[in-house]
Short mmCIF file of C-alpha atoms and ligand atoms in Angstrom, two decimals:
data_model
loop_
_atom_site.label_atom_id
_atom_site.label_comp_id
_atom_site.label_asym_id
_atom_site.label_seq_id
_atom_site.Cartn_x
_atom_site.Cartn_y
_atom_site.Cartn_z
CA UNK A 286 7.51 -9.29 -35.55
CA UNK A 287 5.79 -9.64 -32.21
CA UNK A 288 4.45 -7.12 -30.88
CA UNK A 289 1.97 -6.84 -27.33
CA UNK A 290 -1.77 -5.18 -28.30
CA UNK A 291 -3.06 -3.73 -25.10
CA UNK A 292 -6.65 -2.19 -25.45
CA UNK A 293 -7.44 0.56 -22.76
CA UNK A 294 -10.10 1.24 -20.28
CA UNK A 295 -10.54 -2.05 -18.53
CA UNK A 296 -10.56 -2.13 -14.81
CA UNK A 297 -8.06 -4.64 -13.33
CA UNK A 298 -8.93 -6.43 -10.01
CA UNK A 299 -7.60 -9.67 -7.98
CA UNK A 300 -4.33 -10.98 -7.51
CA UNK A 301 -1.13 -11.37 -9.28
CA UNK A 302 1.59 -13.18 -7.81
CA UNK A 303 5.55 -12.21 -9.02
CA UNK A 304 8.26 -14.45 -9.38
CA UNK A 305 11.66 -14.62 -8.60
CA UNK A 306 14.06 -11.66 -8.83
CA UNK A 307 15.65 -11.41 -11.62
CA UNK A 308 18.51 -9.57 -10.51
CA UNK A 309 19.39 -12.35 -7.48
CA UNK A 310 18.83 -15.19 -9.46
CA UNK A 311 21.25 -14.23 -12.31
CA UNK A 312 23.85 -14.24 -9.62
CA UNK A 313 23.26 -17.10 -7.76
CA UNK A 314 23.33 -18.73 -10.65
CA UNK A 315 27.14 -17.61 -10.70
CA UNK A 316 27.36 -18.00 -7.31
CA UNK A 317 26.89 -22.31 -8.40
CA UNK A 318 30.42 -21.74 -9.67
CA UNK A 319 31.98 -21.26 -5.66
CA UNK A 320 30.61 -24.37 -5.21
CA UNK A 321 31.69 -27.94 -7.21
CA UNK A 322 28.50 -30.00 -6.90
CA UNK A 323 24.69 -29.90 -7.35
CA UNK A 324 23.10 -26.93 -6.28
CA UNK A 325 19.22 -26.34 -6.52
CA UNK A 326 17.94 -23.07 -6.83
CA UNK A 327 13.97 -22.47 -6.88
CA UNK A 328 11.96 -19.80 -7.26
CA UNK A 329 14.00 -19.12 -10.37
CA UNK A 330 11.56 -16.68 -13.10
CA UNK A 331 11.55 -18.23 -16.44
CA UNK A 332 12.89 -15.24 -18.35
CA UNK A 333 15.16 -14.87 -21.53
CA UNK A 334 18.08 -13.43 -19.31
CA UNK A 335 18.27 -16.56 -17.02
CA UNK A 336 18.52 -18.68 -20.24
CA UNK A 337 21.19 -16.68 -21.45
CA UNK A 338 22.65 -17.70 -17.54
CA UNK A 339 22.34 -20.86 -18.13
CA UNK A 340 23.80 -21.23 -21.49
CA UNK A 341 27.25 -19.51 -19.77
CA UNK A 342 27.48 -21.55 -17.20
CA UNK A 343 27.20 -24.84 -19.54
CA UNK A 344 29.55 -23.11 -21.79
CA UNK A 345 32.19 -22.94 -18.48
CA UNK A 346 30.95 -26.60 -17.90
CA UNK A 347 27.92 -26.80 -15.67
CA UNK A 348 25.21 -28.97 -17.03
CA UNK A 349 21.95 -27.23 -15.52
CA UNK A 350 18.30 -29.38 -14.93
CA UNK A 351 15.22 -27.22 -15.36
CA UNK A 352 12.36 -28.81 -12.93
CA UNK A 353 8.99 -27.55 -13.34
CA UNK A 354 9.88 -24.10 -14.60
CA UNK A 355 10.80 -22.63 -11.51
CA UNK A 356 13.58 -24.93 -9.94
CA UNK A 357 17.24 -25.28 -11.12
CA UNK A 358 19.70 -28.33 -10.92
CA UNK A 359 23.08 -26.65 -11.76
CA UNK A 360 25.99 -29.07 -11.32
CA UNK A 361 29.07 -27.43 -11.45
CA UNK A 362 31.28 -30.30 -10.62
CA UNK A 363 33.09 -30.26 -14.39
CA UNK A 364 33.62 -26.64 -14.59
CA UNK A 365 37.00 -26.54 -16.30
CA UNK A 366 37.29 -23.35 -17.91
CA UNK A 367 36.86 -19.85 -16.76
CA UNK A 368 36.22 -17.92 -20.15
CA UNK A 369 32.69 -15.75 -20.38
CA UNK A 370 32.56 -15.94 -24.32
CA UNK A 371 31.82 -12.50 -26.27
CA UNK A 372 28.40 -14.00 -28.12
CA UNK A 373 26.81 -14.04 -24.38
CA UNK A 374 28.31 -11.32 -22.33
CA UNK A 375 27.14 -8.98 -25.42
CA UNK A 376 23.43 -10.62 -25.06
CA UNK A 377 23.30 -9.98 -21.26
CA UNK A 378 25.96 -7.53 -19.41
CA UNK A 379 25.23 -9.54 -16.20
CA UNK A 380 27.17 -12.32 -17.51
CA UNK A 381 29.87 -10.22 -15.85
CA UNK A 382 29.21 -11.72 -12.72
CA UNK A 383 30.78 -14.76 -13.25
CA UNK A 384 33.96 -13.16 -12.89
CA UNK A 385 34.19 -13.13 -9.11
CA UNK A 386 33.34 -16.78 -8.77
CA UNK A 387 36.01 -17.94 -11.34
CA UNK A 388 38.53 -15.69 -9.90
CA UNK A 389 37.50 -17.01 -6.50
CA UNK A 390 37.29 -20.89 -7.91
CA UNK A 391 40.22 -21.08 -10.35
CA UNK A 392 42.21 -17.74 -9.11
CA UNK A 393 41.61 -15.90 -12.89
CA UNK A 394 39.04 -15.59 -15.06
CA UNK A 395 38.37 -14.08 -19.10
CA UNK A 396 35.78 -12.49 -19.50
CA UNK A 397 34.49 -10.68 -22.40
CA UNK A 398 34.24 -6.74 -21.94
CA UNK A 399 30.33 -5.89 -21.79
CA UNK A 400 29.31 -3.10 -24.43
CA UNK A 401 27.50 -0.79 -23.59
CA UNK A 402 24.03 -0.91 -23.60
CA UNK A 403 20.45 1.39 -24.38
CA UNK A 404 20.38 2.76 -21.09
CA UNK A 405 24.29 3.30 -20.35
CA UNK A 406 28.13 2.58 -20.45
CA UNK A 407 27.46 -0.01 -17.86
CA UNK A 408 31.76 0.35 -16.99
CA UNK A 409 33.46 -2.12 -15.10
CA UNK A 410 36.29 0.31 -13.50
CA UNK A 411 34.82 -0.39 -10.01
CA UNK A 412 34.62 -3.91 -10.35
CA UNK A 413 38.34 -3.59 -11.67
CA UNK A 414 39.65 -1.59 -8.72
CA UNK A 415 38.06 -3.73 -6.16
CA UNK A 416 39.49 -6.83 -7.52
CA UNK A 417 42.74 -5.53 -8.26
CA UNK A 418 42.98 -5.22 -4.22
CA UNK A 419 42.75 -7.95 -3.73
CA UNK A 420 45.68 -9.02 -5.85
CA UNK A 421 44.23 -9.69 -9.27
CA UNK A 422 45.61 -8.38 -12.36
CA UNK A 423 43.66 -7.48 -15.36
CA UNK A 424 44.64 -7.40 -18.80
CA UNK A 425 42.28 -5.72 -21.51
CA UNK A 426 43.30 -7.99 -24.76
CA UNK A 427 40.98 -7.74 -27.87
CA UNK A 428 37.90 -6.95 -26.31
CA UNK A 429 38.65 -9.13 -23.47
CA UNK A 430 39.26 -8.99 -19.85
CA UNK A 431 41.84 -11.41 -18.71
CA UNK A 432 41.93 -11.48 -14.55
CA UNK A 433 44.89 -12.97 -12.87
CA UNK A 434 46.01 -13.06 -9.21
CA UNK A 435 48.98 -14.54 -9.43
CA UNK A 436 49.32 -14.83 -5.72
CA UNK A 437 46.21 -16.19 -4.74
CA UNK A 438 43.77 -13.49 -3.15
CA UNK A 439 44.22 -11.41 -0.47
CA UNK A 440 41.50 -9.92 1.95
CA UNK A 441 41.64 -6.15 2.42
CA UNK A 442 39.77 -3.55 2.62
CA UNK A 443 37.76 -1.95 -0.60
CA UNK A 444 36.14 1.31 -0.54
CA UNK A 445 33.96 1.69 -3.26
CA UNK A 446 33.80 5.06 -4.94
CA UNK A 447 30.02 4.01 -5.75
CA UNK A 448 27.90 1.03 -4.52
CA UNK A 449 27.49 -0.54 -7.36
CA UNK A 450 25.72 -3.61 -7.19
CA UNK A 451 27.17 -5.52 -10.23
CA UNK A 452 30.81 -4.54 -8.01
CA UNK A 453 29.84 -5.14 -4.62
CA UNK A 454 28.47 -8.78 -5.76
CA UNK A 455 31.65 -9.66 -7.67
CA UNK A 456 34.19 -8.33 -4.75
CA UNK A 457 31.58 -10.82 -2.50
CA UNK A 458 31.84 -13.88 -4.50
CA UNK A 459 36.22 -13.40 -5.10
CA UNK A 460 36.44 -12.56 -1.57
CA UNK A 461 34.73 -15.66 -0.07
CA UNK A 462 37.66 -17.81 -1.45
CA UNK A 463 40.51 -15.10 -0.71
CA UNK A 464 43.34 -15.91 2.25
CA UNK A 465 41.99 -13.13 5.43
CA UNK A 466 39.32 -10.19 5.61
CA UNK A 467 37.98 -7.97 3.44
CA UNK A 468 36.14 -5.48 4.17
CA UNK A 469 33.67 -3.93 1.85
CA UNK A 470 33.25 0.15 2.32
CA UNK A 471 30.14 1.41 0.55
CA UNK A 472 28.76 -1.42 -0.58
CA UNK A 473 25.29 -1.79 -2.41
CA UNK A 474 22.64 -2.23 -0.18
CA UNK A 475 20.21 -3.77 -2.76
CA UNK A 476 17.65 -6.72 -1.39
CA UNK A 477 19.41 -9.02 -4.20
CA UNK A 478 22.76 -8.81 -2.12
CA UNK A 479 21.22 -10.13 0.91
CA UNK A 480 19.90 -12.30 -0.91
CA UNK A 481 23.08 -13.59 -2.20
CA UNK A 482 25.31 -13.12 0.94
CA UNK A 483 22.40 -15.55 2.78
CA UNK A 484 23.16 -18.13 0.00
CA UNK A 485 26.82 -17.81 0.02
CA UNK A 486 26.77 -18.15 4.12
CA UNK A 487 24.57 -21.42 3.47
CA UNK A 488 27.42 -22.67 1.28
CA UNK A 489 29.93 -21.88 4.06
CA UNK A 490 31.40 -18.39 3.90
CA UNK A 491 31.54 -15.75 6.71
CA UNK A 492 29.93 -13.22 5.63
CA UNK A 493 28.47 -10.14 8.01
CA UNK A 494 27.14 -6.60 7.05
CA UNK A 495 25.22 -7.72 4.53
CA UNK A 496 22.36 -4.87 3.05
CA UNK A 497 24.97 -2.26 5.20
CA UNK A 498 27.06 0.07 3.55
CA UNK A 499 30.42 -2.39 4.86
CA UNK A 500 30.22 -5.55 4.29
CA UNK A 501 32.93 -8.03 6.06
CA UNK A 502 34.06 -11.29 4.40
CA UNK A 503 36.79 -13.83 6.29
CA UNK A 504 37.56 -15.92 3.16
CA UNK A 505 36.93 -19.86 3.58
CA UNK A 506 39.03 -22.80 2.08
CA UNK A 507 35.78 -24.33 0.23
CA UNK A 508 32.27 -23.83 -0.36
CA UNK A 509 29.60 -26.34 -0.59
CA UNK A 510 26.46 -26.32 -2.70
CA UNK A 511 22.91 -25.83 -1.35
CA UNK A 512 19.33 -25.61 -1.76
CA UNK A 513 18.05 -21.95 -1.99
CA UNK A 514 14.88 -20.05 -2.67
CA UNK A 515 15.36 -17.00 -4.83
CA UNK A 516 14.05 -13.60 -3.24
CA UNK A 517 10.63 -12.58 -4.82
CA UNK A 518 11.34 -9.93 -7.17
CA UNK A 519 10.70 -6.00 -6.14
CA UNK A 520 11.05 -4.72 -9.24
CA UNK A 521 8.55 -6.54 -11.10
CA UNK A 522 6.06 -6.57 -7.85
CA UNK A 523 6.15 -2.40 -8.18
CA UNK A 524 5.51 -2.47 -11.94
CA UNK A 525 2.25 -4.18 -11.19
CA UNK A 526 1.61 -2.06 -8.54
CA UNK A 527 1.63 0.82 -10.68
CA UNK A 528 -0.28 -0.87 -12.86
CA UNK A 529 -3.11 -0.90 -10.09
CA UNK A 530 -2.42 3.11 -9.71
CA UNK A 531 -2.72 4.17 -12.85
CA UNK A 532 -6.49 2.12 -12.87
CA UNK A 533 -7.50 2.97 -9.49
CA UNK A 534 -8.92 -0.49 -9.21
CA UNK A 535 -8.23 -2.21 -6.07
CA UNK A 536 -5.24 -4.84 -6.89
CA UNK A 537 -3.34 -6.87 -4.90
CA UNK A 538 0.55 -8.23 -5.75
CA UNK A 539 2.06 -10.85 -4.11
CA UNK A 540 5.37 -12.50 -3.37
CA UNK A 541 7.68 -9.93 -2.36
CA UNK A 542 8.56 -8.53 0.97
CA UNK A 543 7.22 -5.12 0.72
CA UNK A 544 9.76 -3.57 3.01
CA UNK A 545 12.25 -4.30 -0.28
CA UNK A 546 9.97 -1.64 -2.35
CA UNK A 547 9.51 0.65 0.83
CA UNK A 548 10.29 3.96 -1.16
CA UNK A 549 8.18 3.38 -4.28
CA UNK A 550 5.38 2.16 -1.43
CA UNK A 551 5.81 5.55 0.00
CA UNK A 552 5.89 7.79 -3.30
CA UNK A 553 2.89 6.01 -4.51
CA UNK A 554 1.22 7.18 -1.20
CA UNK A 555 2.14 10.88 -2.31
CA UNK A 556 0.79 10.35 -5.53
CA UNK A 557 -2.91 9.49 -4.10
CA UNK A 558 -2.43 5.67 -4.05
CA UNK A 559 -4.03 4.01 -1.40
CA UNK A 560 -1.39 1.16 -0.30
CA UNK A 561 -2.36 -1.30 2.47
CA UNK A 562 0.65 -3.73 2.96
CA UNK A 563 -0.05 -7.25 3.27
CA UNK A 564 2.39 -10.39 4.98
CA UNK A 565 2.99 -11.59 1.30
CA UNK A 566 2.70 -8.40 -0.62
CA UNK A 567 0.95 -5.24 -0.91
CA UNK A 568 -3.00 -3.94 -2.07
CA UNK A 569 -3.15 -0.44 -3.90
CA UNK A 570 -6.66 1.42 -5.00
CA UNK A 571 -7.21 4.86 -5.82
CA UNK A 572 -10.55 7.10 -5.85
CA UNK A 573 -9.04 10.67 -6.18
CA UNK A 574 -6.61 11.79 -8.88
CA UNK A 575 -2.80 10.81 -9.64
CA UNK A 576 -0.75 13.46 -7.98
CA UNK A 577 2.20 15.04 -8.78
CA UNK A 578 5.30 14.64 -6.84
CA UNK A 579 9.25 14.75 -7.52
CA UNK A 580 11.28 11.70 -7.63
CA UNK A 581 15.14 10.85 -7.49
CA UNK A 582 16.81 8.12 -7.95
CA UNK A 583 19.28 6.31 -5.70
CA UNK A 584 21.16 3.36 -4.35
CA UNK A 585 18.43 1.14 -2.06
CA UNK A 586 17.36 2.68 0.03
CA UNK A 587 16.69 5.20 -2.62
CA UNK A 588 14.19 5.17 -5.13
CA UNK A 589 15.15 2.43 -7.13
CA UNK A 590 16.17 3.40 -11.32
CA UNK A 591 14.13 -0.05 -12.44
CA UNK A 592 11.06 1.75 -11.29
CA UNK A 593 11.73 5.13 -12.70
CA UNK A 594 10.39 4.08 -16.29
CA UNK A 595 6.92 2.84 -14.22
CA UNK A 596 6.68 6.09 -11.97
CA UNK A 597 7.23 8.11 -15.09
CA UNK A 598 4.46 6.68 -16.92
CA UNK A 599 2.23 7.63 -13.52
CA UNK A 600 3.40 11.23 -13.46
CA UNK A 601 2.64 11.41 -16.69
CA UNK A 602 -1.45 11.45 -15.82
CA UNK A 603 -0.80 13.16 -12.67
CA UNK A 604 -3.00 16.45 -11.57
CA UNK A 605 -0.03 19.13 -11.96
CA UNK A 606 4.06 18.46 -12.66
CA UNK A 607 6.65 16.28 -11.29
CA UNK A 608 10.42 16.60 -11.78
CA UNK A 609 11.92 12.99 -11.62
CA UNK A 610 15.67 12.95 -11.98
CA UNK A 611 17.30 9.91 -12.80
CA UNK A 612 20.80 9.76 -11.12
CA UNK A 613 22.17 5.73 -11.51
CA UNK A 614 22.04 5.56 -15.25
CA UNK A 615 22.63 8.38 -17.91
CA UNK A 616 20.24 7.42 -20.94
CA UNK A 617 17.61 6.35 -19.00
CA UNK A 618 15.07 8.26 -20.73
CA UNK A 619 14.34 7.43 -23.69
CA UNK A 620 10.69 5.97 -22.66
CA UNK A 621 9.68 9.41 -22.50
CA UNK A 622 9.63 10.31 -26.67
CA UNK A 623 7.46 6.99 -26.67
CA UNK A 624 5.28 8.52 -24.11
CA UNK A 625 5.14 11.53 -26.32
CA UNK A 626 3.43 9.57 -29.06
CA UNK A 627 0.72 8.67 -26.46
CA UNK A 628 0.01 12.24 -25.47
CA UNK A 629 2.37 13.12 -22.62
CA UNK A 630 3.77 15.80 -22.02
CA UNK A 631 7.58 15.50 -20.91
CA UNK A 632 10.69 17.99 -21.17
CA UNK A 633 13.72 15.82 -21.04
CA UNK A 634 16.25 18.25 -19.24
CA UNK A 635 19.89 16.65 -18.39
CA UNK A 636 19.06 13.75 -16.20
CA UNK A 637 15.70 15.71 -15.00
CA UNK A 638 12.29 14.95 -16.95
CA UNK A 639 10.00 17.56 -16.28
CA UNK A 640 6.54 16.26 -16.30
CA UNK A 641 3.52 18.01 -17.00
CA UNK A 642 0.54 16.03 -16.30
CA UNK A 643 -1.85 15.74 -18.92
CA UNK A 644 -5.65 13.97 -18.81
CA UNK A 645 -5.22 11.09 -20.36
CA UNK A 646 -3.00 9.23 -23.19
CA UNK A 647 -3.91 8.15 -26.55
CA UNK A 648 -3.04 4.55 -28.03
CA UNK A 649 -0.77 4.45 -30.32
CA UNK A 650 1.90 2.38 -32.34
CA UNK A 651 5.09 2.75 -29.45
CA UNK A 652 8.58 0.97 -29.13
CA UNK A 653 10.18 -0.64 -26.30
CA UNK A 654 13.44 1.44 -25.42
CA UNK A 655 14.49 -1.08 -22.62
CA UNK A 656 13.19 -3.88 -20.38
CA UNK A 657 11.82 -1.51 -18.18
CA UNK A 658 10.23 1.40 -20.38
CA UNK A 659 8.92 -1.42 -22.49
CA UNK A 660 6.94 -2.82 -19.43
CA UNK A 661 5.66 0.70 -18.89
CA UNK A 662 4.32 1.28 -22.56
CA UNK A 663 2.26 -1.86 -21.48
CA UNK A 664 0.78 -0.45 -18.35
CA UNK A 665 0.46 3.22 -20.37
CA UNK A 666 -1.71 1.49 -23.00
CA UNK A 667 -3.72 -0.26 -20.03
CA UNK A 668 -5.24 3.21 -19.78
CA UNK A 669 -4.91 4.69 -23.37
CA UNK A 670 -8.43 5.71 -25.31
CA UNK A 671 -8.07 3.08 -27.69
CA UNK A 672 -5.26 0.48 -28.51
CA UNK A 673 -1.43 1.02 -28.08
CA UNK A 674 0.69 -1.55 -29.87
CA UNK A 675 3.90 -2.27 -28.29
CA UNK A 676 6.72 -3.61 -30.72
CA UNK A 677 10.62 -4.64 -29.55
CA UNK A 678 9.08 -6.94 -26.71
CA UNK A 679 12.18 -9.00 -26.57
CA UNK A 680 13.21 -5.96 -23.68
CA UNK A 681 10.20 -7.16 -21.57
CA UNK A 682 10.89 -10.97 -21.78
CA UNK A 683 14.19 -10.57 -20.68
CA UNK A 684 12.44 -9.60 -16.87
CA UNK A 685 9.32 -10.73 -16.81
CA UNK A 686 7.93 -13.88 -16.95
CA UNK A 687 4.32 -14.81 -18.58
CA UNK A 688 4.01 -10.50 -18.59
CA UNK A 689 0.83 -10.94 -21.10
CA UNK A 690 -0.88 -14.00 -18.92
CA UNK A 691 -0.65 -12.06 -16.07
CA UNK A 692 -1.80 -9.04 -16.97
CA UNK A 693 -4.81 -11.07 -18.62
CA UNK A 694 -5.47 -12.52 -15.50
CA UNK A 695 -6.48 -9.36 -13.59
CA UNK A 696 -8.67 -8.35 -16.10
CA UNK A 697 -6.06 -6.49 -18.82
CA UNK A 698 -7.37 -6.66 -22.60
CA UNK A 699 -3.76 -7.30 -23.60
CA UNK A 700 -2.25 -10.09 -26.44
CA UNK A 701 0.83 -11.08 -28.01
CA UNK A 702 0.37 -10.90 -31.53
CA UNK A 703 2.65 -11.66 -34.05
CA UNK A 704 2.32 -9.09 -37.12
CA UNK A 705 4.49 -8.59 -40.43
CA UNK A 706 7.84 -6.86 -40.42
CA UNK A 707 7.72 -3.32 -42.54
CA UNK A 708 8.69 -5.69 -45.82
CA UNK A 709 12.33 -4.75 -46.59
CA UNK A 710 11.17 -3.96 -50.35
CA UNK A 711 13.16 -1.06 -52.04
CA UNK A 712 10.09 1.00 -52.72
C1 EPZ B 1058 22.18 -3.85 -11.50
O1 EPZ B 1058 22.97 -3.43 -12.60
C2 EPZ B 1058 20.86 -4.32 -12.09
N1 EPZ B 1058 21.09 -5.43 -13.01
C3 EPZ B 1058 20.17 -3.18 -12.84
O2 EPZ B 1058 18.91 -3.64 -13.28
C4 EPZ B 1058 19.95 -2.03 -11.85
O3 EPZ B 1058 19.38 -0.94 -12.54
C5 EPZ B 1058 21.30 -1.62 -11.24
O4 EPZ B 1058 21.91 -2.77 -10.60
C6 EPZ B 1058 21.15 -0.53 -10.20
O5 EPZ B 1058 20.29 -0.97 -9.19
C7 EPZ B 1058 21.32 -6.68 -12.51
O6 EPZ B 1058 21.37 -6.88 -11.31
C8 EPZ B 1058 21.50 -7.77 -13.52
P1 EPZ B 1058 25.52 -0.82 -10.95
P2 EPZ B 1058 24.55 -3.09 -12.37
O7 EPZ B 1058 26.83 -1.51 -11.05
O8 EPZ B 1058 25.12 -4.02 -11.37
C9 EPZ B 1058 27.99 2.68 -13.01
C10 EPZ B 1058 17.13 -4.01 -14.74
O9 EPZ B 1058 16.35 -3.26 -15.33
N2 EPZ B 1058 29.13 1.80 -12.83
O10 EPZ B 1058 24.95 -0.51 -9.59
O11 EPZ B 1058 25.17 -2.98 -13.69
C11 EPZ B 1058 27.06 2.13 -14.07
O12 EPZ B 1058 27.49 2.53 -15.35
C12 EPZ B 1058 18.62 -3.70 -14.68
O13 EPZ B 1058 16.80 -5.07 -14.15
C13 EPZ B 1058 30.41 2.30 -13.07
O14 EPZ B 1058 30.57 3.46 -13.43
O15 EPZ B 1058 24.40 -1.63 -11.72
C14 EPZ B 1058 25.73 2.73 -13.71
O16 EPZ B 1058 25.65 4.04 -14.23
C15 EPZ B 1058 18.95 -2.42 -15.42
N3 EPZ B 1058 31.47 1.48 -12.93
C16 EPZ B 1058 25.79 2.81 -12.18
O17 EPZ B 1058 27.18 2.69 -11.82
C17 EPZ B 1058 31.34 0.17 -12.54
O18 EPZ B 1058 32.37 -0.53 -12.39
C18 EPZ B 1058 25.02 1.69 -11.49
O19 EPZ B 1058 25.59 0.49 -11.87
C19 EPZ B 1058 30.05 -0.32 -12.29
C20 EPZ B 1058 28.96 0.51 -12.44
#
């Protein structure tokens, strides 16, 4: 089993640059599908979730390059079937958002149904509903979702009943190819969907309203492929960050715009973080104590859910208690128990953790719940008395890439080990 060993009470220092976003670069990978040809993404992060990615999009047909570790050739030229098979939609729910593009490439698409998975029911009704007015019909058959439109697509106008990103981004990538307008109402706002609606315009769609709550989209005959850079990724650029707060050392993270993280730059400023924003990046330090403060999440411009696991961990140490409610996701807790193990002191309430700061964590042996709570075990141990050993660390390379080099290289005491299973002995 491998497992991450993180010894506490090291000061961190320098520079760590992030890579790309993990949540853009999953769908512009889809996004190759609009577009018969060779498209070349860079900036791509070399995570497990992109692999999985990649491995659907040769399964529809693509044949995909990988150039220096950060650039993809995908050639989608072949692409003859439109079938997401259960085996990878299972291993990554994002494989969903193929859908739009094979609806909007071959007018239907089958896709398996996602399960659920740790942190949610991750439904699909809103992607359903949107595409559905646009004239597809969808057929649940044995675990599958079979999407027709029968009579081509049609633009209109889609009101989401929340702007969900996984919905807005599939409603984008059918509508680009549908006859008309459509018109987008409460539509994510997310960094990753500008990011996407720039590539998609590169390729040749008309798209306006993009990171706005309506989005407009006057569909186009064809697409052509491109070259684009994926957006540096937020998400992984605030875990760092935090990482830098909960030290107090003086850290700098770059390769992301900081205006995408400008909440969690401004709740770390109520918490006693000193955050000096750079053109590439951001700095943090911190000489007085963590403070408490309460946090909810939202839709962007909201405080973003992928950082509530990091922010948690922060509170956690804080002088006095926080209340951090977690409104996107409804099991998106379950770092907390973990946390427990480690000394904190959190009252899991609903979809409110009340957090009572305490002075300082111990190590200890702790799980990864999810790809985000596992990353914030890590940054918990970085300032544990003694050594925290984080098992299930398949969560964490699913979003970040070289987590343990990186952490190494501002001065963490961290390693991968690999250590024996419990043996599976009767007795
Ligand atoms: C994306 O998931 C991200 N994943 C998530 O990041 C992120 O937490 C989430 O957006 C919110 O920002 C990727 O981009 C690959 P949603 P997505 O559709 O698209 C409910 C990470 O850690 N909902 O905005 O699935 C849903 O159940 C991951 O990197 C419906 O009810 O998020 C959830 O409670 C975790 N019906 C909420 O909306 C639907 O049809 C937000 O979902 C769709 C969603």
């Amino acid at each position: 089993m491998e497992i991450i060993r993180v010894e506490g009470g090291h000061a961190l220092g320098g520079t760590v640059e992030v890579a790309g976003a993990k949540n853009s670069a999953l769908k512009l990978m889809a996004a190759t599908l609009l577009a018969p040809g060779v498209t070349t993404l860079t900036n791509v992060p070399n995570i497990s979730d992109v692999h999985i990615m990649g491995k659907v999009l040769k399964r529809l047909g693509s044949t995909i390059e990988v150039v220096d570790e950060h650039t993809l050739i995908i050639d989608t030229s072949n692409v003859s079937t439109w079938e997401a098979p259960y085996e990878l939609v299972a291993k990554m729910r994002a494989s969903t958002a193929v859908m739009g593009p094979l609806i909007g490439r071959f007018g239907k698409a089958v896709i398996a149904m996602p399960g659920g998975c740790n942190i949610g029911a991750r439904k699909m009704d809103l992607h359903i509903l949107g595409l559905e007015a646009l004239g597809v019909q969808f057929e649940n058959d044995h675990g599958y979702l079979h999407a027709e439109a029968p009579d081509g697509l049609k633009g209109t106008t889609v009101s989401l009943a929340f702007p969900s990103v996984g919905a807005t981004e599939n409603l984008i990538m059918a509508a680009v190819r549908a006859r008309g307008t459509t018109v987008i109402d409460n539509a994510a706002r997310e960094p990753e969907i500008v990011d996407l609606v720039r590539m998609l315009n590169e390729m040749g769609a008309r798209i306006t309203g993009g990171g706005t709550p309506v989005i407009e989209i006057e569909g186009v005959e064809e697409l052509h492929p491109v070259q684009h850079r994926v957006v540096g990724d937020r998400i992984e650029a605030g875990t760092f960050l935090v990482a830098g707060a909960l030290t107090g050392d003086e850290l700098e993270v770059t390769g992301f715009a900081p205006i995408h993280l400008a909440m969690v730059l401004k709740k770390l400023e109520l918490m006693g973080v000193q955050v000096e924003q750079t053109a590439t990046g951001a700095i943090v330090r911190r000489t007085g104590k963590i403070l408490p403060t309460d946090i909810q999440t939202l839709p962007f411009p909201g405080f973003p859910t992928d950082m509530q696991a990091q922010v948690l961990t922060l509170a956690a140490l804080a002088q006095g208690s926080s209340v951090i409610t977690e409104n996107i996701f409804e099991n998106r807790f379950m770092l907390a128990s973990e946390l427990m193990r480690m000394g904190a002191d959190i009252r899991i309430e609903g979809h409110h953790a009340l957090v009572r700061g305490v002075d300082g964590f111990s190590g200890a042996q702790v799980a990864s719940p999810d790809l985000r709570g596992g990353a914030a075990l890590v940054l918990a141990g970085l300032v544990a008395d003694g050594v925290t050993d984080v098992s299930a660390i398949h969560h964490i390379d699913r979003g970040y890439e070289n987590f343990v080099e990186k952490l190494r290289g501002i001065g963490a005491h961290v390693e991968r080990l690999t250590v024996p299973d419990d043996d599976d002995s009767d007795f």
